[in-house]
Short mmCIF file of N, CA, C and O in Angstrom, two decimals:
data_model
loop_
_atom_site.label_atom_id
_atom_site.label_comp_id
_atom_site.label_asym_id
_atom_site.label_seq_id
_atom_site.Cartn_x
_atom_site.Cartn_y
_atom_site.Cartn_z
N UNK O 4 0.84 -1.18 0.00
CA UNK O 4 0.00 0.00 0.00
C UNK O 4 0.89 1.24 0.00
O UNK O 4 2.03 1.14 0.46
N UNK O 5 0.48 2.29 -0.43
CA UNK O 5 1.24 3.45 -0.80
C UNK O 5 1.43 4.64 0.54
O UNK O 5 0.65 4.28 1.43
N UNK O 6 1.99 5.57 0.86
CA UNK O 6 1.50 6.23 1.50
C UNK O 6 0.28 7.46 1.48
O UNK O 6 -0.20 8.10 2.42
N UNK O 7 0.00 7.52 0.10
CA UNK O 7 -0.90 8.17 -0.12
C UNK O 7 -2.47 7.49 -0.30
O UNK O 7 -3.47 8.19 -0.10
N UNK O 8 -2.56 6.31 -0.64
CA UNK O 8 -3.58 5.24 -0.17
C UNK O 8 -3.56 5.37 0.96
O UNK O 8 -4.73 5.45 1.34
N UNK O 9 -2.63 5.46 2.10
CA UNK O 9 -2.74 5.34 3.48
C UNK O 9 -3.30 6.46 3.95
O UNK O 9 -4.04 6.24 4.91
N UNK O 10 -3.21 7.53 3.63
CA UNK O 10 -3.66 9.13 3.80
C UNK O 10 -4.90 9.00 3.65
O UNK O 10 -5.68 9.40 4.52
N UNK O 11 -5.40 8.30 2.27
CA UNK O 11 -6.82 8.19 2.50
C UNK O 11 -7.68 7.39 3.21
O UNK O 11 -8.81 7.60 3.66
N UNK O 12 -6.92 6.40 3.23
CA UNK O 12 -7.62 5.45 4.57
C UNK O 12 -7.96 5.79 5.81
O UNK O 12 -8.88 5.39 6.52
N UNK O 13 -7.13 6.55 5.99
CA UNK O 13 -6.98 7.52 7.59
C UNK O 13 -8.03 8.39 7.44
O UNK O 13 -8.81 8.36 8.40
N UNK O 14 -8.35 9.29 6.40
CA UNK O 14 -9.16 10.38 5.99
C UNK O 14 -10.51 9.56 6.03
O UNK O 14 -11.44 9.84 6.78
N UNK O 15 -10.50 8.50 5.13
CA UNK O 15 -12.17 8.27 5.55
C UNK O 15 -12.75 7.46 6.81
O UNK O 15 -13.92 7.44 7.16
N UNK O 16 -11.54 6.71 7.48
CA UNK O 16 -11.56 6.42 9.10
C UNK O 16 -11.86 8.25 10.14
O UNK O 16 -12.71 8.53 10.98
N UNK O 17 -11.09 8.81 9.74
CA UNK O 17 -11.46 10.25 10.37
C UNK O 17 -12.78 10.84 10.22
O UNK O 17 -13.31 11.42 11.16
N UNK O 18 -13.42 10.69 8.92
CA UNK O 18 -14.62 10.83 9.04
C UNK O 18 -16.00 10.12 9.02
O UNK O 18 -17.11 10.64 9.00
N UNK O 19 -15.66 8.84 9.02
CA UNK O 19 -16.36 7.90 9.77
C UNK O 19 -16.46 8.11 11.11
O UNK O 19 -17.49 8.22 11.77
N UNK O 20 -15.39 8.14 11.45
CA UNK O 20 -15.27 8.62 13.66
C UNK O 20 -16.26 9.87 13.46
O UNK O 20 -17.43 9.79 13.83
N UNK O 21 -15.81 10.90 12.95
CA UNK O 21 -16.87 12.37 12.96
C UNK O 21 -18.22 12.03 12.85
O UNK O 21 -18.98 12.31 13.78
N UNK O 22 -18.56 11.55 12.03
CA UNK O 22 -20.25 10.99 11.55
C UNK O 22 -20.67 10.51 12.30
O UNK O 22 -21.82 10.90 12.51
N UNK O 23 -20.14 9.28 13.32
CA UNK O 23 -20.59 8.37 14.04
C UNK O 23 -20.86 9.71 15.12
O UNK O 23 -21.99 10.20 15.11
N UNK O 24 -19.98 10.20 15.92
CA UNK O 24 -20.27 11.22 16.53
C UNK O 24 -21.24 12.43 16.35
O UNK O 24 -21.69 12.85 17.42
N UNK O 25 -21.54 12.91 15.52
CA UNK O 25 -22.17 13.67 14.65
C UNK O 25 -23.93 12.99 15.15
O UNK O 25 -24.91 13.47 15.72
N UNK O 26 -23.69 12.09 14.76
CA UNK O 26 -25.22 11.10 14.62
C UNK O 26 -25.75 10.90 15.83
O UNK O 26 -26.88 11.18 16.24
N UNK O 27 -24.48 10.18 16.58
CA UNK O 27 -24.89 9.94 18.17
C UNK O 27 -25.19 10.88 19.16
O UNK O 27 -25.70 10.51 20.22
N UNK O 28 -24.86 12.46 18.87
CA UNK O 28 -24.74 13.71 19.63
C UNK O 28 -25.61 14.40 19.22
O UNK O 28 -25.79 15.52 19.71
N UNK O 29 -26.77 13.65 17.69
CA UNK O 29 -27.52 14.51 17.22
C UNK O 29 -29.18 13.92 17.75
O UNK O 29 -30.28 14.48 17.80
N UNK O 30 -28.69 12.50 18.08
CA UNK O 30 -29.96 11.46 18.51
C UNK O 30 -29.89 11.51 19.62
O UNK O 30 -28.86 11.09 20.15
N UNK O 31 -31.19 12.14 20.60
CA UNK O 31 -30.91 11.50 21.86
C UNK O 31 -31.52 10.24 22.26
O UNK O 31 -31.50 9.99 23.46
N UNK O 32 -32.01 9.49 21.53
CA UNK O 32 -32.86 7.78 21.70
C UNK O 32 -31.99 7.26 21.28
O UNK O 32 -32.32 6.14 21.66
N UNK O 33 -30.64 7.02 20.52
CA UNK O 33 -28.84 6.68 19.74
C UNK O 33 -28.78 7.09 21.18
O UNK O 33 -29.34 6.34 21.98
N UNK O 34 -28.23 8.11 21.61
CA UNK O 34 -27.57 8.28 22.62
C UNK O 34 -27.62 7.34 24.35
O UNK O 34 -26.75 6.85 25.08
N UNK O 35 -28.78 7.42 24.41
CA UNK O 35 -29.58 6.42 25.88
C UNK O 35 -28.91 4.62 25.27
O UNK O 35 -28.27 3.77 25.89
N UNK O 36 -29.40 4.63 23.89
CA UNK O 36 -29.04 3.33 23.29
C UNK O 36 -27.48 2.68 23.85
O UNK O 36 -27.15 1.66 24.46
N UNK O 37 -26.58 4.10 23.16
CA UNK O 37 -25.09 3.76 23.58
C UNK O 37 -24.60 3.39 24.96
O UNK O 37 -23.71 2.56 25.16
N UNK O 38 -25.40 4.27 26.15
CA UNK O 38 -25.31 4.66 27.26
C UNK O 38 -25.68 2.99 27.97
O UNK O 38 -25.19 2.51 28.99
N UNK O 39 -26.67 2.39 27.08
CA UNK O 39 -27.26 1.66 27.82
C UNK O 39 -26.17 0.15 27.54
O UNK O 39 -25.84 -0.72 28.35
N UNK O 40 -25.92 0.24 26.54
CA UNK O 40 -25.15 -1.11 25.68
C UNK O 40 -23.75 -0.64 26.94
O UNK O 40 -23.42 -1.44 27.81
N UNK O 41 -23.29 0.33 26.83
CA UNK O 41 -22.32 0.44 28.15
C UNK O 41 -22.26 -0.12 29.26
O UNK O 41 -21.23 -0.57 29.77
N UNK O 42 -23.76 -0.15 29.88
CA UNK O 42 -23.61 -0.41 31.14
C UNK O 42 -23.94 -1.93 31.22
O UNK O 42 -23.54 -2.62 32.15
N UNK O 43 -24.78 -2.47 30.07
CA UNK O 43 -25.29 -3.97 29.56
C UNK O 43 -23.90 -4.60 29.43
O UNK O 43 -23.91 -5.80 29.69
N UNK O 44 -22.83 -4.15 29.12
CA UNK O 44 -21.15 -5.08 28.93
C UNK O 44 -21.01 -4.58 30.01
O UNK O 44 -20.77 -5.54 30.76
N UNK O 45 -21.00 -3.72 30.56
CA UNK O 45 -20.21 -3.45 31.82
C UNK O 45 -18.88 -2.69 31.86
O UNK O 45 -18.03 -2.77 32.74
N UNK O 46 -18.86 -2.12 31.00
CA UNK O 46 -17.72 -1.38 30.48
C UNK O 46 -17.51 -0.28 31.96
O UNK O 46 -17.25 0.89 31.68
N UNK O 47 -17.60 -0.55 33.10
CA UNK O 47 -17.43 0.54 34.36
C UNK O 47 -17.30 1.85 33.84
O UNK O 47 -16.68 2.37 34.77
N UNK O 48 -17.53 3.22 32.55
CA UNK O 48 -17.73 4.15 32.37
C UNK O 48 -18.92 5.09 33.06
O UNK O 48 -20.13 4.91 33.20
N UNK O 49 -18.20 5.96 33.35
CA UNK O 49 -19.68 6.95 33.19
C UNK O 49 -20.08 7.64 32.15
O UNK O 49 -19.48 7.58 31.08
N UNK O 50 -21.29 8.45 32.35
CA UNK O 50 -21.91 8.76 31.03
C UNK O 50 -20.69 9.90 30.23
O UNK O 50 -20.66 10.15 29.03
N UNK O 51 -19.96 10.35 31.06
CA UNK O 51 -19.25 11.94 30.85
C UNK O 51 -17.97 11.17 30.72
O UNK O 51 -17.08 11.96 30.42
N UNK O 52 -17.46 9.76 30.85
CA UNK O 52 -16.13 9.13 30.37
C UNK O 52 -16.56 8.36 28.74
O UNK O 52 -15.72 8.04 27.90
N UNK O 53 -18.03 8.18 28.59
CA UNK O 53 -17.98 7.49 27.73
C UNK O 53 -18.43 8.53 26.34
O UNK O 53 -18.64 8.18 25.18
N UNK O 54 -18.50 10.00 26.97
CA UNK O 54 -19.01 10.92 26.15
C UNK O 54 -17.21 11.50 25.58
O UNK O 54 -16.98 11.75 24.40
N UNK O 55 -16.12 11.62 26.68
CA UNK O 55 -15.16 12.28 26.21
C UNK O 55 -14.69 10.67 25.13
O UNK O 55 -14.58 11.02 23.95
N UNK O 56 -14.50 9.53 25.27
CA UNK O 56 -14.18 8.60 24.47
C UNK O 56 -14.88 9.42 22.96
O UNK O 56 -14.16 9.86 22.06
N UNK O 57 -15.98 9.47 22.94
CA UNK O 57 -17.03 9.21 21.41
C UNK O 57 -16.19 10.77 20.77
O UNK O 57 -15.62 10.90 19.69
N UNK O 58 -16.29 11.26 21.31
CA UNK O 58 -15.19 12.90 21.27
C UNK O 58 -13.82 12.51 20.66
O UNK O 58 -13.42 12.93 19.57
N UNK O 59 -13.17 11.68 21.43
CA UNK O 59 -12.04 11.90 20.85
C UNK O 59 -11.87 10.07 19.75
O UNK O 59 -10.81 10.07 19.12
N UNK O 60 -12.48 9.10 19.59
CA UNK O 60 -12.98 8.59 18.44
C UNK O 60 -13.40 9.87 17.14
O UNK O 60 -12.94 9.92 16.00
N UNK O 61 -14.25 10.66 17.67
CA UNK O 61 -14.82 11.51 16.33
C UNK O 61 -13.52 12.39 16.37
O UNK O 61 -13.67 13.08 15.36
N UNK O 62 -11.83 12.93 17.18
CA UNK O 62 -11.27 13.67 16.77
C UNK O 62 -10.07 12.71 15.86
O UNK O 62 -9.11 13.11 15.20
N UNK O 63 -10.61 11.14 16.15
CA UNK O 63 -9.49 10.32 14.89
C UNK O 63 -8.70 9.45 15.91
O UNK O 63 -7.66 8.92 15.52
N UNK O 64 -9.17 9.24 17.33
CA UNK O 64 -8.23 8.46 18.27
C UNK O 64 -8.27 7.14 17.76
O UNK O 64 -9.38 6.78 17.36
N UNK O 65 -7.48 6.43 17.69
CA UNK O 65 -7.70 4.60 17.42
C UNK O 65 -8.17 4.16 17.39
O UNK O 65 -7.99 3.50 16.36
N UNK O 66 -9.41 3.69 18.14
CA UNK O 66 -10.26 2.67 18.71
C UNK O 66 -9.15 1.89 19.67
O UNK O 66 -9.20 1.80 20.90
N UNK O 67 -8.28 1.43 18.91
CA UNK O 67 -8.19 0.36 19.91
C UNK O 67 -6.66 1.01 20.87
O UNK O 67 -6.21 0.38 21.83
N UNK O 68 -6.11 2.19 20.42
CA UNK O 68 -5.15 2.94 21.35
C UNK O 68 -5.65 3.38 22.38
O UNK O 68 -5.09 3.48 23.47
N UNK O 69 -7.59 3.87 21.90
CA UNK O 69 -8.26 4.51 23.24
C UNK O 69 -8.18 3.19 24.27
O UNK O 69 -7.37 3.06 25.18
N UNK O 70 -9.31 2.17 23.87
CA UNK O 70 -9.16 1.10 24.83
C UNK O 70 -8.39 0.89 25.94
O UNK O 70 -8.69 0.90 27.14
N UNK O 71 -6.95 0.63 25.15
CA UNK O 71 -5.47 0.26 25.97
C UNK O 71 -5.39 0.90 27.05
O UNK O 71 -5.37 0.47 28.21
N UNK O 72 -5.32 2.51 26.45
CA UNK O 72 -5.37 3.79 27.67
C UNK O 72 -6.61 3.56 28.55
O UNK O 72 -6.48 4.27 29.54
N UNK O 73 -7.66 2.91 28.60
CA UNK O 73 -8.71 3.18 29.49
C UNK O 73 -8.48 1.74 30.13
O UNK O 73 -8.96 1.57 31.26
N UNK O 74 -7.98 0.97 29.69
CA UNK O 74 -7.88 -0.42 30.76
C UNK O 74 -6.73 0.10 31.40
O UNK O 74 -6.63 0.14 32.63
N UNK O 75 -5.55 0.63 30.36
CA UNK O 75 -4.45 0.76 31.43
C UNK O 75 -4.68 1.76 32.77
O UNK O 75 -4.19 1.67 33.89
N UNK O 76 -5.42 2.55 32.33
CA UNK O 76 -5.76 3.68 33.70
C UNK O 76 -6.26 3.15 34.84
O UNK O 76 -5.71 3.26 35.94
N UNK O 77 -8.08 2.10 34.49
CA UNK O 77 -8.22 1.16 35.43
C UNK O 77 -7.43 0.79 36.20
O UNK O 77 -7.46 1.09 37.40
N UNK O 78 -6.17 -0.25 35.39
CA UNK O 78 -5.79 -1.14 36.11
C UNK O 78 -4.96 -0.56 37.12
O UNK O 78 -4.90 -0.94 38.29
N UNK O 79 -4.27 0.42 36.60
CA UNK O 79 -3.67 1.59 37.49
C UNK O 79 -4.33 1.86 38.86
O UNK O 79 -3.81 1.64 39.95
N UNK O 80 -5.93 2.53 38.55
CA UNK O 80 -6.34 2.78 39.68
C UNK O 80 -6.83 1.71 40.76
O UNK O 80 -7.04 1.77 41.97
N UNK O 81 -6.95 0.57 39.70
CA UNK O 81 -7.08 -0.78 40.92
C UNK O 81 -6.31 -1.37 42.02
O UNK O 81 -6.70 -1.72 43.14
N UNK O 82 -4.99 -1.40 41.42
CA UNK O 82 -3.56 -1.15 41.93
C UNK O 82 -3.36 -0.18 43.18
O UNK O 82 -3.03 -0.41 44.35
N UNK O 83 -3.64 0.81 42.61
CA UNK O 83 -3.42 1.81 43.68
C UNK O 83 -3.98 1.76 44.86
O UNK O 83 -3.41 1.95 45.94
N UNK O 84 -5.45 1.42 44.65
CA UNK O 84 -6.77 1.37 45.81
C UNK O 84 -6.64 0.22 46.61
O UNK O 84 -6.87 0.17 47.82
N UNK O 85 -6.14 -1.03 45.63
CA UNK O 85 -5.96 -2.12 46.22
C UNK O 85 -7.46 -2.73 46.29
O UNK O 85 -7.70 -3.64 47.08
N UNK O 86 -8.27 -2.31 45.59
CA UNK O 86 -9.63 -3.22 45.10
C UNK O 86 -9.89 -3.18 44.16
O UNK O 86 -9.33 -2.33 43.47
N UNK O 87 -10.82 -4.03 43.57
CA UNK O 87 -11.13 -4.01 41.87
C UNK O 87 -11.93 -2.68 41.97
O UNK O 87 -12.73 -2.26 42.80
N UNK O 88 -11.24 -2.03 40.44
CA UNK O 88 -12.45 -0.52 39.88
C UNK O 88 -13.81 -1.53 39.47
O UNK O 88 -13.93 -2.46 38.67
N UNK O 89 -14.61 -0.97 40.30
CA UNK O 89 -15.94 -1.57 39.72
C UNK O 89 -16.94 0.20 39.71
O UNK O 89 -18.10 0.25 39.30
#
């Protein structure tokens, strides 16, 4: 693959993330939906951790770099407390 194929790959991943955001920030029955599938896995977020995630997905973050950073923080703060983050 080229680097300029790669430019665009990135470009329409960047605005795929925007749209998705766009859509979800524009629906509030999408929005309760997301909120709810959150708490249905158990993803331990709150509504205002899982709002800055969809934010910085729509500013082009990884998907899966965000993840890493949000388990690694957990596990951090589990560590620290010396109980599971629930």
């Amino acid at each position: 693959m080229t680097q300029q194929s790669d430019r665009d790959g990135n470009n329409s991943a960047v605005e795929g993330n925007n749209d998705l955001k766009q859509f979800v920030n524009n629906s509030p029955v999408l929005r309760i939906a997301v909120y709810g599938m959150s708490e249905l896995i158990n993803t331990r977020l709150s509504a205002k951790a899982l709002d800055i995630c969809l934010e910085l997905l729509g500013a082009g973050v990884h998907p899966k770099a965000l993840a890493d950073v949000i388990l690694h923080t957990m596990d951090a703060k589990e560590k620290r407390s010396g109980r599971p983050f629930v």
